[in-house]
């Protein structure tokens, strides 16, 4: 099996892909005007300004060398191929207006549906989750929305007897200007190997000062398909221990975030069966809080990563209001016959 991530501008390569549409597992569309979902595969629409590009939108497409089956379950659009499943769910908070905390209720409902689906499909191991929600830093009903999200997410994990520490998925949780709670996920038949960062307190052990419930994610995950290892590095920011460092200093935060990515990568490499992975050869998504900071961030990353890495930059909110940048990455390598 071979899973690859293809980044395309607008719809330019979609005609070529149409012939092989059954081998697309799913995709994300990033841009202020993300592409319409006409292709028929699960598509996470991320409505946020692209930075440093002249096109309106980019598609990141998960391609396979084998055909996928499509399905819909409780509003989740998904595709699966053998031991791998990718799905997308979008929920409007307005549907949960009766709850004390509508965002929390929507989040919990979304994760419950995800767990029901992947358990029913026999692919119960959640590997990687991409979470997007409107106005992540705004306080509503007396609690910051990211903190409400964390309560709903953790409740769902506990309800499905998954535990909220240790073997939890790699993830990101990002704020957009508006829109539904949007969650894309990848799940599989085998547990992921979670990876933590020795420079950081595990997010699931953050002290209560960051919210009544800790975030449920690991710093990275190594996952296995037949003949392939995939590395997912979670959203990584300028946090050392559990504290934000370099507040107000975007260059400092950028360099610190990269140091954290490098530290997670070193840990992943020591657990990898296929690596080592190189910092210069990953596919990156970089979230920039203030578009005006983009040139500074681009220059630092270009100097450190070189031109071979694929980097998609977008303007979005990070889950702590003092964080100015967050970096996530993925890569994969073939496994030997062992
Ligand atoms: C952090 O390290 C920064 O809540 O799923 C990064 C990745 C962050 C994932 C999540 C949050 C999440 O705490 C924020």
Short mmCIF file of C-alpha atoms and ligand atoms in Angstrom, two decimals:
data_model
loop_
_atom_site.label_atom_id
_atom_site.label_comp_id
_atom_site.label_asym_id
_atom_site.label_seq_id
_atom_site.Cartn_x
_atom_site.Cartn_y
_atom_site.Cartn_z
CA UNK A 1 0.00 0.00 0.00
CA UNK A 2 1.29 3.47 -0.76
CA UNK A 3 -0.24 6.64 0.68
CA UNK A 4 1.07 9.94 -0.67
CA UNK A 5 0.14 13.56 -0.10
CA UNK A 6 -0.18 15.56 -3.31
CA UNK A 7 -0.41 19.36 -3.12
CA UNK A 8 -2.10 21.00 -6.10
CA UNK A 9 -3.04 24.57 -6.98
CA UNK A 10 -6.69 25.28 -7.69
CA UNK A 11 -8.12 22.41 -9.69
CA UNK A 12 -5.28 22.06 -12.16
CA UNK A 13 -4.51 18.39 -11.69
CA UNK A 14 -8.02 17.32 -10.87
CA UNK A 15 -8.83 16.23 -14.45
CA UNK A 16 -5.85 13.88 -14.28
CA UNK A 17 -6.99 12.64 -10.92
CA UNK A 18 -10.55 12.10 -12.10
CA UNK A 19 -9.42 9.02 -14.00
CA UNK A 20 -8.05 7.63 -10.77
CA UNK A 21 -10.69 9.10 -8.49
CA UNK A 22 -11.35 5.83 -6.73
CA UNK A 23 -7.73 5.90 -5.55
CA UNK A 24 -8.16 9.20 -3.72
CA UNK A 25 -8.71 8.61 0.00
CA UNK A 26 -9.68 12.20 0.71
CA UNK A 27 -8.40 15.75 0.67
CA UNK A 28 -8.32 19.17 2.23
CA UNK A 29 -8.89 22.44 0.44
CA UNK A 30 -7.20 25.50 1.92
CA UNK A 31 -7.93 29.08 0.97
CA UNK A 32 -10.26 31.96 1.60
CA UNK A 33 -12.46 30.41 -1.08
CA UNK A 34 -11.80 26.70 -0.76
CA UNK A 35 -12.68 24.47 -3.71
CA UNK A 36 -16.20 23.11 -3.94
CA UNK A 37 -16.60 19.52 -2.97
CA UNK A 38 -17.51 18.17 -6.37
CA UNK A 39 -14.99 15.35 -6.51
CA UNK A 40 -16.91 12.85 -4.42
CA UNK A 41 -14.20 12.11 -1.90
CA UNK A 42 -14.16 13.37 1.71
CA UNK A 43 -12.91 16.95 1.64
CA UNK A 44 -12.07 19.15 4.60
CA UNK A 45 -12.69 22.74 3.65
CA UNK A 46 -10.35 25.11 5.50
CA UNK A 47 -11.49 28.64 4.88
CA UNK A 48 -8.42 30.72 5.70
CA UNK A 49 -6.20 33.05 3.64
CA UNK A 50 -3.29 31.33 1.95
CA UNK A 51 -0.04 33.22 2.41
CA UNK A 52 2.67 33.59 -0.24
CA UNK A 53 0.61 32.13 -3.08
CA UNK A 54 -1.12 33.71 -6.02
CA UNK A 55 -3.90 31.11 -6.21
CA UNK A 56 -7.23 31.20 -4.39
CA UNK A 57 -6.96 27.71 -2.99
CA UNK A 58 -4.73 24.68 -2.64
CA UNK A 59 -5.78 21.06 -2.45
CA UNK A 60 -3.87 18.54 -0.39
CA UNK A 61 -4.90 15.16 -1.72
CA UNK A 62 -4.30 11.79 -0.06
CA UNK A 63 -3.63 9.39 -2.90
CA UNK A 64 -3.44 5.61 -2.70
CA UNK A 65 -2.36 2.90 -5.12
CA UNK A 66 -5.51 0.95 -4.45
CA UNK A 67 -9.23 1.62 -4.83
CA UNK A 68 -11.27 3.06 -1.94
CA UNK A 69 -14.84 2.50 -0.84
CA UNK A 70 -16.95 5.54 0.04
CA UNK A 71 -19.49 5.87 2.80
CA UNK A 72 -21.52 8.25 4.90
CA UNK A 73 -22.19 7.67 8.58
CA UNK A 74 -24.03 10.11 10.86
CA UNK A 75 -22.92 12.99 8.65
CA UNK A 76 -19.32 11.80 8.36
CA UNK A 77 -18.17 11.53 4.77
CA UNK A 78 -15.47 8.86 4.65
CA UNK A 79 -13.45 6.57 2.48
CA UNK A 80 -11.60 3.44 3.40
CA UNK A 81 -9.13 1.13 1.74
CA UNK A 82 -8.10 -2.01 3.60
CA UNK A 83 -6.65 -0.99 6.97
CA UNK A 84 -7.02 2.78 6.46
CA UNK A 85 -9.94 5.20 6.81
CA UNK A 86 -10.16 8.97 6.28
CA UNK A 87 -13.24 10.96 7.15
CA UNK A 88 -14.53 14.50 7.54
CA UNK A 89 -17.34 15.79 9.72
CA UNK A 90 -18.65 19.33 9.93
CA UNK A 91 -21.14 20.31 12.64
CA UNK A 92 -22.84 23.65 13.08
CA UNK A 93 -22.88 24.81 16.66
CA UNK A 94 -26.33 26.27 16.07
CA UNK A 95 -27.67 22.69 16.10
CA UNK A 96 -26.54 22.49 19.75
CA UNK A 97 -27.92 25.85 20.87
CA UNK A 98 -29.84 24.26 23.76
CA UNK A 99 -26.66 23.01 25.42
CA UNK A 100 -24.98 25.14 28.10
CA UNK A 101 -21.86 25.16 25.94
CA UNK A 102 -22.84 24.58 22.30
CA UNK A 103 -19.27 24.26 21.02
CA UNK A 104 -18.45 21.69 23.68
CA UNK A 105 -21.60 19.72 22.83
CA UNK A 106 -20.87 19.85 19.09
CA UNK A 107 -17.31 18.67 19.66
CA UNK A 108 -18.40 15.81 21.87
CA UNK A 109 -21.06 14.77 19.35
CA UNK A 110 -18.55 14.84 16.49
CA UNK A 111 -16.04 12.66 18.33
CA UNK A 112 -18.74 10.22 19.42
CA UNK A 113 -19.79 9.80 15.80
CA UNK A 114 -16.17 9.32 14.75
CA UNK A 115 -15.62 6.65 17.40
CA UNK A 116 -18.85 4.85 16.48
CA UNK A 117 -17.83 4.81 12.82
CA UNK A 118 -14.26 3.61 13.24
CA UNK A 119 -15.23 0.97 15.80
CA UNK A 120 -18.03 -0.23 13.52
CA UNK A 121 -15.63 -0.40 10.58
CA UNK A 122 -13.11 -2.40 12.60
CA UNK A 123 -10.51 0.37 12.27
CA UNK A 124 -10.73 1.68 15.84
CA UNK A 125 -7.31 3.32 16.17
CA UNK A 126 -7.44 7.06 15.70
CA UNK A 127 -4.10 8.16 14.23
CA UNK A 128 -4.33 11.82 13.28
CA UNK A 129 -7.03 14.48 13.75
CA UNK A 130 -7.30 17.92 12.14
CA UNK A 131 -9.63 20.15 14.19
CA UNK A 132 -10.85 23.58 13.01
CA UNK A 133 -13.32 25.81 14.82
CA UNK A 134 -14.47 29.39 14.67
CA UNK A 135 -13.03 32.03 17.01
CA UNK A 136 -10.95 29.64 19.07
CA UNK A 137 -9.66 32.30 21.47
CA UNK A 138 -12.98 34.02 22.16
CA UNK A 139 -14.57 33.58 25.54
CA UNK A 140 -18.22 32.60 25.46
CA UNK A 141 -20.44 31.70 28.39
CA UNK A 142 -17.47 32.36 30.68
CA UNK A 143 -15.04 29.88 29.15
CA UNK A 144 -12.57 30.25 26.26
CA UNK A 145 -13.80 28.31 23.27
CA UNK A 146 -10.64 26.20 22.96
CA UNK A 147 -11.21 25.12 26.57
CA UNK A 148 -14.79 24.17 25.77
CA UNK A 149 -13.51 22.18 22.81
CA UNK A 150 -11.06 20.34 25.08
CA UNK A 151 -13.83 19.34 27.48
CA UNK A 152 -16.03 17.96 24.69
CA UNK A 153 -13.13 16.09 23.10
CA UNK A 154 -11.92 14.53 26.32
CA UNK A 155 -15.43 13.55 27.43
CA UNK A 156 -15.90 11.63 24.19
CA UNK A 157 -12.57 9.82 24.58
CA UNK A 158 -13.48 8.79 28.13
CA UNK A 159 -17.00 7.80 27.18
CA UNK A 160 -15.56 5.36 24.63
CA UNK A 161 -13.12 4.01 27.24
CA UNK A 162 -10.15 5.29 25.29
CA UNK A 163 -8.26 7.05 28.04
CA UNK A 164 -7.07 10.61 27.59
CA UNK A 165 -3.33 10.11 28.05
CA UNK A 166 -0.59 8.10 26.39
CA UNK A 167 -1.93 6.52 23.26
CA UNK A 168 -3.87 9.47 21.89
CA UNK A 169 -3.75 10.73 18.30
CA UNK A 170 -1.53 13.34 16.76
CA UNK A 171 -3.59 16.47 16.16
CA UNK A 172 -3.95 20.15 15.55
CA UNK A 173 -6.68 22.48 16.83
CA UNK A 174 -6.88 25.72 14.92
CA UNK A 175 -9.14 28.76 14.90
CA UNK A 176 -10.76 30.20 11.80
CA UNK A 177 -12.76 33.41 11.50
CA UNK A 178 -16.06 31.58 11.12
CA UNK A 179 -17.56 28.29 10.04
CA UNK A 180 -18.62 24.99 11.56
CA UNK A 181 -16.65 22.66 13.79
CA UNK A 182 -14.71 20.76 11.15
CA UNK A 183 -12.86 17.58 12.00
CA UNK A 184 -10.89 15.41 9.58
CA UNK A 185 -9.33 12.20 10.81
CA UNK A 186 -7.32 9.19 9.79
CA UNK A 187 -7.83 5.86 11.51
CA UNK A 188 -6.44 2.39 11.08
CA UNK A 189 -6.37 -1.21 12.16
CA UNK A 190 -3.27 -0.96 14.33
CA UNK A 191 -2.47 1.36 17.22
CA UNK A 192 -0.29 4.33 16.38
CA UNK A 193 3.03 4.63 18.16
CA UNK A 194 2.71 7.91 20.04
CA UNK A 195 5.75 10.18 20.30
CA UNK A 196 6.28 12.91 22.90
CA UNK A 197 8.69 15.86 23.04
CA UNK A 198 11.27 15.83 25.85
CA UNK A 199 11.33 19.66 25.76
CA UNK A 200 7.61 19.86 26.51
CA UNK A 201 5.19 18.61 29.12
CA UNK A 202 2.83 16.22 27.34
CA UNK A 203 -0.27 18.21 26.40
CA UNK A 204 -2.48 15.65 28.17
CA UNK A 205 -0.58 16.51 31.37
CA UNK A 206 -0.83 20.30 31.11
CA UNK A 207 -1.69 21.90 34.48
CA UNK A 208 -5.27 23.01 35.09
CA UNK A 209 -4.32 26.68 34.60
CA UNK A 210 -4.70 26.02 30.84
CA UNK A 211 -8.26 24.80 31.24
CA UNK A 212 -10.40 22.38 33.21
CA UNK A 213 -9.51 19.52 30.85
CA UNK A 214 -6.21 18.89 29.15
CA UNK A 215 -5.94 18.63 25.38
CA UNK A 216 -6.11 15.03 24.16
CA UNK A 217 -3.28 14.65 21.66
CA UNK A 218 0.24 13.32 21.32
CA UNK A 219 3.15 15.34 19.91
CA UNK A 220 3.54 12.95 16.99
CA UNK A 221 2.46 9.52 15.82
CA UNK A 222 4.09 6.79 13.75
CA UNK A 223 1.52 4.65 11.96
CA UNK A 224 1.81 1.57 9.79
CA UNK A 225 0.31 0.53 6.49
CA UNK A 226 1.40 -2.58 4.64
CA UNK A 227 4.94 -1.74 3.47
CA UNK A 228 4.83 1.87 4.67
CA UNK A 229 5.46 3.94 7.77
CA UNK A 230 3.80 7.35 8.08
CA UNK A 231 4.89 10.07 10.49
CA UNK A 232 2.48 12.75 11.64
CA UNK A 233 3.91 15.62 13.68
CA UNK A 234 1.16 17.48 15.54
CA UNK A 235 0.76 21.22 15.57
CA UNK A 236 3.94 22.45 17.28
CA UNK A 237 4.34 25.86 18.85
CA UNK A 238 6.66 27.98 20.97
CA UNK A 239 6.01 26.11 24.20
CA UNK A 240 8.77 24.87 26.52
CA UNK A 241 7.67 22.82 29.50
CA UNK A 242 4.07 23.94 29.49
CA UNK A 243 4.73 27.65 29.06
CA UNK A 244 4.58 29.90 26.03
CA UNK A 245 8.04 31.38 25.41
CA UNK A 246 8.94 34.51 23.37
CA UNK A 247 5.55 36.21 23.73
CA UNK A 248 5.26 39.03 21.19
CA UNK A 249 8.42 37.89 19.34
CA UNK A 250 7.45 36.10 16.15
CA UNK A 251 11.01 35.31 15.07
CA UNK A 252 11.76 33.87 18.51
CA UNK A 253 8.57 31.79 18.41
CA UNK A 254 9.36 30.55 14.92
CA UNK A 255 12.86 29.38 15.88
CA UNK A 256 11.54 27.79 19.10
CA UNK A 257 8.75 26.00 17.24
CA UNK A 258 11.32 24.61 14.81
CA UNK A 259 13.46 23.45 17.73
CA UNK A 260 10.40 21.62 19.04
CA UNK A 261 9.71 20.03 15.66
CA UNK A 262 13.36 18.93 15.54
CA UNK A 263 13.11 17.47 19.05
CA UNK A 264 9.93 15.55 18.22
CA UNK A 265 11.52 14.36 15.00
CA UNK A 266 14.55 13.03 16.90
CA UNK A 267 12.22 11.10 19.25
CA UNK A 268 10.24 9.77 16.30
CA UNK A 269 13.43 8.69 14.58
CA UNK A 270 14.48 6.65 17.57
CA UNK A 271 11.15 4.76 17.41
CA UNK A 272 10.98 4.59 13.60
CA UNK A 273 11.33 1.29 11.74
CA UNK A 274 11.98 3.02 8.42
CA UNK A 275 13.72 6.31 9.18
CA UNK A 276 15.57 8.45 9.87
CA UNK A 277 13.36 11.27 8.64
CA UNK A 278 15.05 14.58 7.84
CA UNK A 279 13.72 17.99 8.90
CA UNK A 280 14.42 19.19 5.34
CA UNK A 281 12.23 16.54 3.70
CA UNK A 282 8.89 16.84 5.50
CA UNK A 283 5.61 18.27 4.19
CA UNK A 284 4.67 21.23 6.37
CA UNK A 285 1.56 23.24 7.13
CA UNK A 286 2.32 26.49 8.95
CA UNK A 287 -0.33 28.56 10.72
CA UNK A 288 0.48 32.28 11.03
CA UNK A 289 -1.67 34.39 13.38
CA UNK A 290 -0.85 37.75 11.79
CA UNK A 291 -0.45 37.80 8.00
CA UNK A 292 2.09 40.63 8.40
CA UNK A 293 4.45 38.16 10.13
CA UNK A 294 4.57 35.90 7.09
CA UNK A 295 7.80 37.25 5.48
CA UNK A 296 9.77 36.87 8.72
CA UNK A 297 8.52 33.31 9.20
CA UNK A 298 9.08 32.33 5.56
CA UNK A 299 12.68 33.58 5.63
CA UNK A 300 13.49 31.68 8.83
CA UNK A 301 11.95 28.46 7.55
CA UNK A 302 13.57 28.77 4.13
CA UNK A 303 16.98 29.23 5.76
CA UNK A 304 16.47 26.24 8.05
CA UNK A 305 14.52 23.84 5.82
CA UNK A 306 15.75 24.78 2.35
CA UNK A 307 13.59 24.76 -0.73
CA UNK A 308 12.87 21.02 -0.97
CA UNK A 309 10.23 20.89 1.77
CA UNK A 310 6.65 21.49 0.71
CA UNK A 311 5.33 24.27 2.96
CA UNK A 312 1.76 25.55 2.92
CA UNK A 313 1.27 28.78 4.88
CA UNK A 314 -2.11 30.03 6.02
CA UNK A 315 -3.42 32.73 8.28
CA UNK A 316 -5.28 31.28 11.26
CA UNK A 317 -5.57 31.53 15.03
CA UNK A 318 -3.49 29.37 17.34
CA UNK A 319 -5.14 27.89 20.41
CA UNK A 320 -3.36 30.11 22.95
CA UNK A 321 -3.80 33.80 22.32
CA UNK A 322 -0.08 34.47 22.97
CA UNK A 323 1.06 32.02 20.28
CA UNK A 324 1.90 33.60 16.91
CA UNK A 325 2.84 30.53 14.88
CA UNK A 326 2.25 26.79 14.80
CA UNK A 327 3.97 24.22 12.56
CA UNK A 328 2.78 20.71 11.67
CA UNK A 329 4.36 18.17 9.37
CA UNK A 330 4.12 14.71 7.86
CA UNK A 331 6.32 12.31 5.96
CA UNK A 332 6.38 8.67 5.00
CA UNK A 333 8.93 6.01 4.11
CA UNK A 334 8.78 2.53 2.69
CA UNK A 335 9.28 -0.35 5.11
CA UNK A 336 11.56 -3.26 4.41
CA UNK A 337 10.11 -6.77 4.23
CA UNK A 338 10.26 -7.58 7.90
C1 LIG B 1 0.27 23.11 22.19
O1 LIG B 1 1.34 22.54 22.05
C2 LIG B 1 -0.15 24.02 21.08
O2 LIG B 1 -5.56 20.70 21.08
O3 LIG B 1 -5.32 19.24 19.48
C3 LIG B 1 -1.12 21.88 19.16
C4 LIG B 1 -1.54 20.68 18.58
C5 LIG B 1 -1.95 22.54 20.05
C6 LIG B 1 -2.80 20.15 18.90
C7 LIG B 1 -4.92 20.22 20.13
C8 LIG B 1 -3.20 22.00 20.35
C9 LIG B 1 -3.62 20.81 19.78
O4 LIG B 1 -0.42 23.01 23.21
C10 LIG B 1 -1.55 23.84 20.66
#
